[in-house]
Amino acid sequence: MLRRWTRTLLAMAGMLAPGAYAADLCPAHTHTLAFFNGVWNTPDTAASGARALLGALDEALRAHPARATLAIGAEVFYNASGLQRGTREGIEDLVEVFAQRAAELDDAVRQRWELFWEIVDGRLEGWHRIAAVLPRARDLAVALTEARNARLLAHATSFAAAPPTGIDYAAHRLRLRALHALGRGVLLVGHSQGNFFLNGAYRAQPDPAALAVVHIAPASARASGPHLLSGNDMVIAALRGVVPGTPPPPNLWIPPSTRDPSGHQLIETYLDADRNGRSAAGALMADRLLALKAAEPRASPGFFTATLAWDGDGDIDLHVLEPGGAHVHYGARVGASGSLDLDNTAGHGPEHYHATCDPQRLQAGIFSVGLNNYAAPAGRKAMLQIATAAHGVTRTVQVDAGPPRGEAGDASPIVLLRVAVARSGSAWTATVH
């Protein structure tokens, strides 16, 4: 009882002025664009996609009277699907096959790329006309169609056979819960296979009013919001009739380009500044973002933040050992460099710690972040996530929280991650180990 009363008093004190800290090291974002990347993205290419989306959104908002009140950041909700195969097993090589085989028929056919897009879209009217003059054209059309379907089917079935683990989805959901606690309006944007991850994260959130969704080139038959799909996106077209479910219908025609013969890539096609997809994507994102109703903030942003959640009832505590010796937890929620601003005793979490954004208070050194199972059943799985003001989520780990240890465990929490904060002149960095 004493512990619960202490927690209540500290919670009231911590909620009085969540924005009272200086924000020198932290951008004061009102909204976050959460990008769910498609297949074959490295972290760097996914980050480039997020920046390109943010640029298109900013262009669409420039003339809007509400633009001055918005501060929008972007984060990557990363997945590494496809990279484990080491090479691209996509259908880009169909372009080379078309060029080579068509040239064998007639060089004029090789120049007629509309025939290639007919293959992609499952239409063969032009091929039938040419086959009346060049009978071998029918064989080429059939071969290309079969090759297209085989490549997409192989990739789609391998994804279904080895889907993302529950940890992947749980990490995305936990970050959305943290952003909700910060009072952010969140625009979720998925590209290609990233829409599968987006749907999983979106459907688990308790407050959909603070979230909005835009699907770009969706491979998923399920939709959580409006979509943008070009009629000559060869990847999505190839999925029709090949895998269970049907992607949504095309609602835009982006002129073909040799820069991206597949018509599917995010930056090279949908956000290409020289074609119509970029303005369409920007307008759709702006419309959805402006309709958001952000939640009331319950936590504060930080130079870095630590968020803890677990998979059931019971009390698991977040602990942070600061470089100067302060031990931040439920019994001492304010440290020298940060505060525990969310404490949960009932179950599931989240608990949340933020390192100060004030460079006069932030300490350089090692922040050790961990947990103590205070009163949760043995076997609970706990997830700890570190995010930085500059880069969003940098590390997520899931562990067995161990047996309940009560107050006896407060002095020796299980350290899961260490955040090294360093300063060079006026520049600060945070590296997670």
Tab-separated table of C-alpha atoms in Angstrom, residues 6-264:
chain	number	residue	atom	x	y	z
A	6	THR	CA	4.200	6.780	-3.130
A	7	ARG	CA	3.710	6.047	-6.802
A	8	THR	CA	0.519	8.106	-6.928
A	9	LEU	CA	2.161	11.168	-5.378
A	10	LEU	CA	5.128	10.959	-7.710
A	11	ALA	CA	2.894	10.465	-10.741
A	12	MET	CA	0.954	13.620	-9.890
A	13	ALA	CA	4.182	15.573	-9.496
A	14	GLY	CA	5.591	14.272	-12.754
A	15	MET	CA	2.452	15.167	-14.727
A	16	LEU	CA	2.268	18.800	-13.647
A	17	ALA	CA	4.443	20.215	-16.401
A	18	PRO	CA	5.465	17.614	-18.991
A	19	GLY	CA	6.907	20.306	-21.270
A	20	ALA	CA	8.859	22.152	-18.610
A	21	TYR	CA	12.289	20.956	-19.711
A	22	ALA	CA	14.359	22.925	-22.198
A	23	ALA	CA	14.033	21.509	-25.687
A	24	ASP	CA	17.455	22.493	-27.058
A	25	LEU	CA	18.384	18.928	-28.011
A	26	CYS	CA	14.930	17.696	-29.023
A	27	PRO	CA	12.777	18.848	-31.944
A	28	ALA	CA	9.322	19.905	-30.751
A	29	HIS	CA	7.328	17.625	-33.042
A	30	THR	CA	3.551	17.731	-33.122
A	31	HIS	CA	3.262	14.854	-35.615
A	32	THR	CA	5.289	11.871	-36.757
A	33	LEU	CA	5.295	10.264	-40.192
A	34	ALA	CA	5.852	6.550	-39.532
A	35	PHE	CA	7.234	4.848	-42.638
A	36	PHE	CA	6.849	1.086	-43.055
A	37	ASN	CA	9.384	0.178	-45.739
A	38	GLY	CA	8.980	-2.360	-48.501
A	39	VAL	CA	11.061	-5.397	-49.357
A	40	TRP	CA	14.854	-5.298	-49.982
A	41	ASN	CA	15.377	-2.058	-48.062
A	42	THR	CA	18.531	-1.557	-46.040
A	43	PRO	CA	18.190	0.823	-43.078
A	44	ASP	CA	19.785	3.557	-45.202
A	45	THR	CA	17.435	3.107	-48.157
A	46	ALA	CA	14.452	2.978	-45.808
A	47	ALA	CA	15.613	6.244	-44.219
A	48	SER	CA	15.883	7.791	-47.692
A	49	GLY	CA	12.308	6.727	-48.361
A	50	ALA	CA	11.110	8.348	-45.136
A	51	ARG	CA	12.870	11.608	-46.027
A	52	ALA	CA	11.371	11.568	-49.518
A	53	LEU	CA	7.875	11.039	-48.110
A	54	LEU	CA	8.378	13.876	-45.642
A	55	GLY	CA	9.497	16.133	-48.489
A	56	ALA	CA	6.422	15.314	-50.567
A	57	LEU	CA	4.182	15.932	-47.557
A	58	ASP	CA	5.832	19.271	-46.854
A	59	GLU	CA	5.329	20.378	-50.460
A	60	ALA	CA	1.628	19.557	-50.231
A	61	LEU	CA	1.224	21.489	-46.959
A	62	ARG	CA	3.097	24.671	-47.899
A	63	ALA	CA	0.042	26.588	-48.996
A	64	HIS	CA	-2.186	25.374	-46.167
A	65	PRO	CA	-2.940	27.889	-43.385
A	66	ALA	CA	-2.301	25.247	-40.698
A	67	ARG	CA	1.270	24.633	-41.871
A	68	ALA	CA	2.767	27.096	-39.388
A	69	THR	CA	1.305	25.141	-36.467
A	70	LEU	CA	2.767	21.804	-37.557
A	71	ALA	CA	6.163	20.341	-36.705
A	72	ILE	CA	6.441	16.986	-38.452
A	73	GLY	CA	9.188	14.433	-38.008
A	74	ALA	CA	9.698	11.105	-39.737
A	75	GLU	CA	10.676	7.712	-38.356
A	76	VAL	CA	11.314	4.382	-40.050
A	77	PHE	CA	9.358	1.423	-38.691
A	78	TYR	CA	11.905	-0.899	-40.186
A	79	ASN	CA	11.625	-4.448	-41.443
A	80	ALA	CA	14.410	-6.357	-43.190
A	81	SER	CA	12.206	-8.713	-45.225
A	82	GLY	CA	13.902	-9.940	-48.385
A	83	LEU	CA	17.446	-9.017	-47.398
A	84	GLN	CA	18.142	-12.411	-45.871
A	85	ARG	CA	18.015	-13.921	-49.343
A	86	GLY	CA	21.123	-11.959	-50.257
A	87	THR	CA	20.089	-11.035	-53.794
A	88	ARG	CA	17.068	-9.560	-55.458
A	89	GLU	CA	14.755	-12.316	-56.546
A	90	GLY	CA	12.359	-9.835	-58.095
A	91	ILE	CA	11.216	-9.446	-61.678
A	92	GLU	CA	13.412	-6.574	-62.837
A	93	ASP	CA	15.291	-9.010	-65.089
A	94	LEU	CA	12.087	-9.453	-67.105
A	95	VAL	CA	12.906	-6.112	-68.677
A	96	GLU	CA	16.153	-7.510	-70.069
A	97	VAL	CA	14.401	-10.677	-71.223
A	98	PHE	CA	11.796	-8.606	-73.044
A	99	ALA	CA	14.412	-6.446	-74.761
A	100	GLN	CA	16.473	-9.431	-75.886
A	101	ARG	CA	13.642	-11.686	-77.009
A	102	ALA	CA	11.660	-8.915	-78.686
A	103	ALA	CA	14.736	-7.884	-80.671
A	104	GLU	CA	14.940	-11.449	-81.963
A	105	LEU	CA	11.425	-11.046	-83.336
A	106	ASP	CA	11.747	-7.564	-84.761
A	107	ASP	CA	13.723	-4.549	-83.594
A	108	ALA	CA	10.603	-2.392	-83.836
A	109	VAL	CA	8.886	-4.627	-81.280
A	110	ARG	CA	11.758	-4.072	-78.830
A	111	GLN	CA	10.986	-0.342	-78.828
A	112	ARG	CA	7.316	-0.819	-78.013
A	113	TRP	CA	7.348	-0.834	-74.217
A	114	GLU	CA	3.574	-0.650	-74.054
A	115	LEU	CA	3.691	-4.341	-74.940
A	116	PHE	CA	5.774	-4.958	-71.846
A	117	TRP	CA	3.201	-3.214	-69.644
A	118	GLU	CA	0.465	-5.313	-71.239
A	119	ILE	CA	2.280	-8.398	-69.962
A	120	VAL	CA	2.456	-6.866	-66.520
A	121	ASP	CA	-1.229	-5.959	-66.442
A	122	GLY	CA	-2.360	-9.283	-67.888
A	123	ARG	CA	-3.596	-7.684	-71.112
A	124	LEU	CA	-2.529	-9.181	-74.452
A	125	GLU	CA	-4.513	-7.183	-77.035
A	126	GLY	CA	-1.406	-5.698	-78.659
A	127	TRP	CA	0.343	-9.042	-78.643
A	128	HIS	CA	-2.586	-10.673	-80.415
A	129	ARG	CA	-2.379	-8.100	-83.200
A	130	ILE	CA	1.370	-8.579	-83.600
A	131	ALA	CA	0.997	-12.364	-83.470
A	132	ALA	CA	-1.181	-12.177	-86.563
A	133	VAL	CA	1.939	-10.994	-88.407
A	134	LEU	CA	4.686	-12.541	-86.243
A	135	PRO	CA	3.313	-15.831	-84.821
A	136	ARG	CA	6.327	-16.296	-82.542
A	137	ALA	CA	5.245	-13.197	-80.598
A	138	ARG	CA	2.548	-15.271	-78.927
A	139	ASP	CA	5.180	-17.616	-77.490
A	140	LEU	CA	7.174	-14.684	-76.110
A	141	ALA	CA	4.078	-13.178	-74.487
A	142	VAL	CA	3.242	-16.481	-72.810
A	143	ALA	CA	6.829	-16.994	-71.632
A	144	LEU	CA	7.059	-13.510	-70.148
A	145	THR	CA	3.718	-13.858	-68.394
A	146	GLU	CA	4.697	-17.191	-66.865
A	147	ALA	CA	8.065	-15.812	-65.748
A	148	ARG	CA	6.404	-12.800	-64.168
A	149	ASN	CA	3.968	-14.928	-62.226
A	150	ALA	CA	6.606	-17.436	-61.131
A	151	ARG	CA	8.889	-14.789	-59.655
A	152	LEU	CA	6.153	-13.031	-57.744
A	153	LEU	CA	4.617	-16.276	-56.565
A	154	ALA	CA	7.975	-17.534	-55.290
A	155	HIS	CA	8.567	-14.401	-53.289
A	156	ALA	CA	5.026	-14.158	-51.939
A	157	THR	CA	4.937	-17.795	-50.863
A	158	SER	CA	8.342	-17.575	-49.195
A	159	PHE	CA	7.080	-14.582	-47.232
A	160	ALA	CA	3.983	-16.540	-46.199
A	161	ALA	CA	6.066	-19.568	-45.203
A	162	ALA	CA	8.448	-17.510	-43.066
A	163	PRO	CA	6.450	-14.461	-41.989
A	164	PRO	CA	7.822	-11.756	-39.710
A	165	THR	CA	8.098	-12.867	-36.119
A	166	GLY	CA	5.898	-11.588	-33.353
A	167	ILE	CA	8.859	-9.556	-32.143
A	168	ASP	CA	8.858	-7.512	-35.358
A	169	TYR	CA	5.213	-6.603	-34.953
A	170	ALA	CA	5.496	-6.037	-31.202
A	171	ALA	CA	8.366	-3.586	-31.687
A	172	HIS	CA	6.268	-1.507	-34.088
A	173	ARG	CA	3.280	-1.561	-31.745
A	174	LEU	CA	5.397	-0.512	-28.777
A	175	ARG	CA	6.777	2.522	-30.597
A	176	LEU	CA	3.269	3.598	-31.575
A	177	ARG	CA	2.231	3.349	-27.918
A	178	ALA	CA	5.178	5.547	-26.952
A	179	LEU	CA	4.310	8.158	-29.587
A	180	HIS	CA	0.701	8.111	-28.377
A	181	ALA	CA	1.921	8.757	-24.822
A	182	LEU	CA	3.901	11.739	-26.137
A	183	GLY	CA	0.693	13.194	-27.593
A	184	ARG	CA	1.812	12.878	-31.203
A	185	GLY	CA	-0.495	12.591	-34.144
A	186	VAL	CA	0.925	9.754	-36.236
A	187	LEU	CA	0.588	9.288	-39.994
A	188	LEU	CA	1.388	5.694	-40.958
A	189	VAL	CA	2.617	5.291	-44.538
A	190	GLY	CA	3.396	1.879	-45.965
A	191	HIS	CA	5.028	0.998	-49.260
A	192	SER	CA	4.667	-2.393	-50.930
A	193	GLN	CA	5.177	-5.235	-48.455
A	194	GLY	CA	5.523	-2.706	-45.635
A	195	ASN	CA	1.745	-2.433	-45.684
A	196	PHE	CA	1.504	-5.895	-44.086
A	197	PHE	CA	3.496	-4.583	-41.121
A	198	LEU	CA	1.487	-1.353	-41.065
A	199	ASN	CA	-1.837	-3.168	-40.846
A	200	GLY	CA	-0.594	-5.311	-37.975
A	201	ALA	CA	0.555	-2.284	-35.999
A	202	TYR	CA	-2.503	-0.150	-36.738
A	203	ARG	CA	-5.100	-2.730	-35.782
A	204	ALA	CA	-3.561	-3.200	-32.339
A	205	GLN	CA	-3.795	0.458	-31.298
A	206	PRO	CA	-6.497	1.522	-28.812
A	207	ASP	CA	-6.958	5.095	-30.092
A	208	PRO	CA	-7.361	5.144	-33.895
A	209	ALA	CA	-8.337	8.838	-33.841
A	210	ALA	CA	-4.679	9.728	-33.242
A	211	LEU	CA	-3.561	7.611	-36.211
A	212	ALA	CA	-4.059	7.936	-39.944
A	213	VAL	CA	-2.992	5.577	-42.710
A	214	VAL	CA	-1.888	5.906	-46.334
A	215	HIS	CA	-1.032	2.819	-48.395
A	216	ILE	CA	1.342	3.238	-51.363
A	217	ALA	CA	1.591	0.339	-53.821
A	218	PRO	CA	-0.107	-1.987	-51.321
A	219	ALA	CA	0.542	-5.689	-51.710
A	220	SER	CA	-1.989	-6.429	-48.978
A	221	ALA	CA	-5.629	-7.175	-49.690
A	222	ARG	CA	-6.537	-5.570	-46.336
A	223	ALA	CA	-6.684	-1.796	-46.148
A	224	SER	CA	-6.612	0.442	-43.092
A	225	GLY	CA	-6.897	3.657	-45.092
A	226	PRO	CA	-6.841	5.113	-48.623
A	227	HIS	CA	-4.277	3.898	-51.123
A	228	LEU	CA	-2.258	5.032	-54.110
A	229	LEU	CA	-1.492	2.460	-56.802
A	230	SER	CA	-0.262	3.084	-60.322
A	231	GLY	CA	-1.829	1.134	-63.150
A	232	ASN	CA	1.601	0.187	-64.463
A	233	ASP	CA	3.034	-1.083	-61.188
A	234	MET	CA	4.259	-4.422	-62.496
A	235	VAL	CA	4.944	-5.917	-59.080
A	236	ILE	CA	1.437	-5.423	-57.716
A	237	ALA	CA	-0.126	-6.337	-61.053
A	238	ALA	CA	1.733	-9.630	-60.993
A	239	LEU	CA	0.235	-10.498	-57.617
A	240	ARG	CA	-3.301	-10.512	-58.972
A	241	GLY	CA	-4.537	-14.053	-59.247
A	242	VAL	CA	-1.201	-15.483	-58.118
A	243	VAL	CA	-1.473	-15.195	-54.327
A	244	PRO	CA	-4.533	-15.325	-52.059
A	245	GLY	CA	-6.415	-12.053	-51.759
A	246	THR	CA	-6.582	-9.224	-54.225
A	247	PRO	CA	-4.654	-5.956	-53.920
A	248	PRO	CA	-6.826	-2.839	-54.308
A	249	PRO	CA	-7.468	-1.507	-57.816
A	250	PRO	CA	-5.167	1.029	-59.484
A	251	ASN	CA	-6.297	4.635	-59.040
A	252	LEU	CA	-3.455	6.480	-60.777
A	253	TRP	CA	-1.394	6.152	-63.937
A	254	ILE	CA	2.235	7.176	-63.530
A	255	PRO	CA	3.940	7.314	-66.943
A	256	PRO	CA	6.567	4.574	-67.368
A	257	SER	CA	10.236	5.423	-66.990
A	258	THR	CA	13.460	3.576	-67.716
A	259	ARG	CA	14.685	4.738	-64.304
A	260	ASP	CA	12.375	2.161	-62.723
A	261	PRO	CA	11.052	-0.310	-65.304
A	262	SER	CA	9.079	-2.127	-62.602
A	263	GLY	CA	6.948	0.963	-61.922
A	264	HIS	CA	6.954	-0.057	-58.268
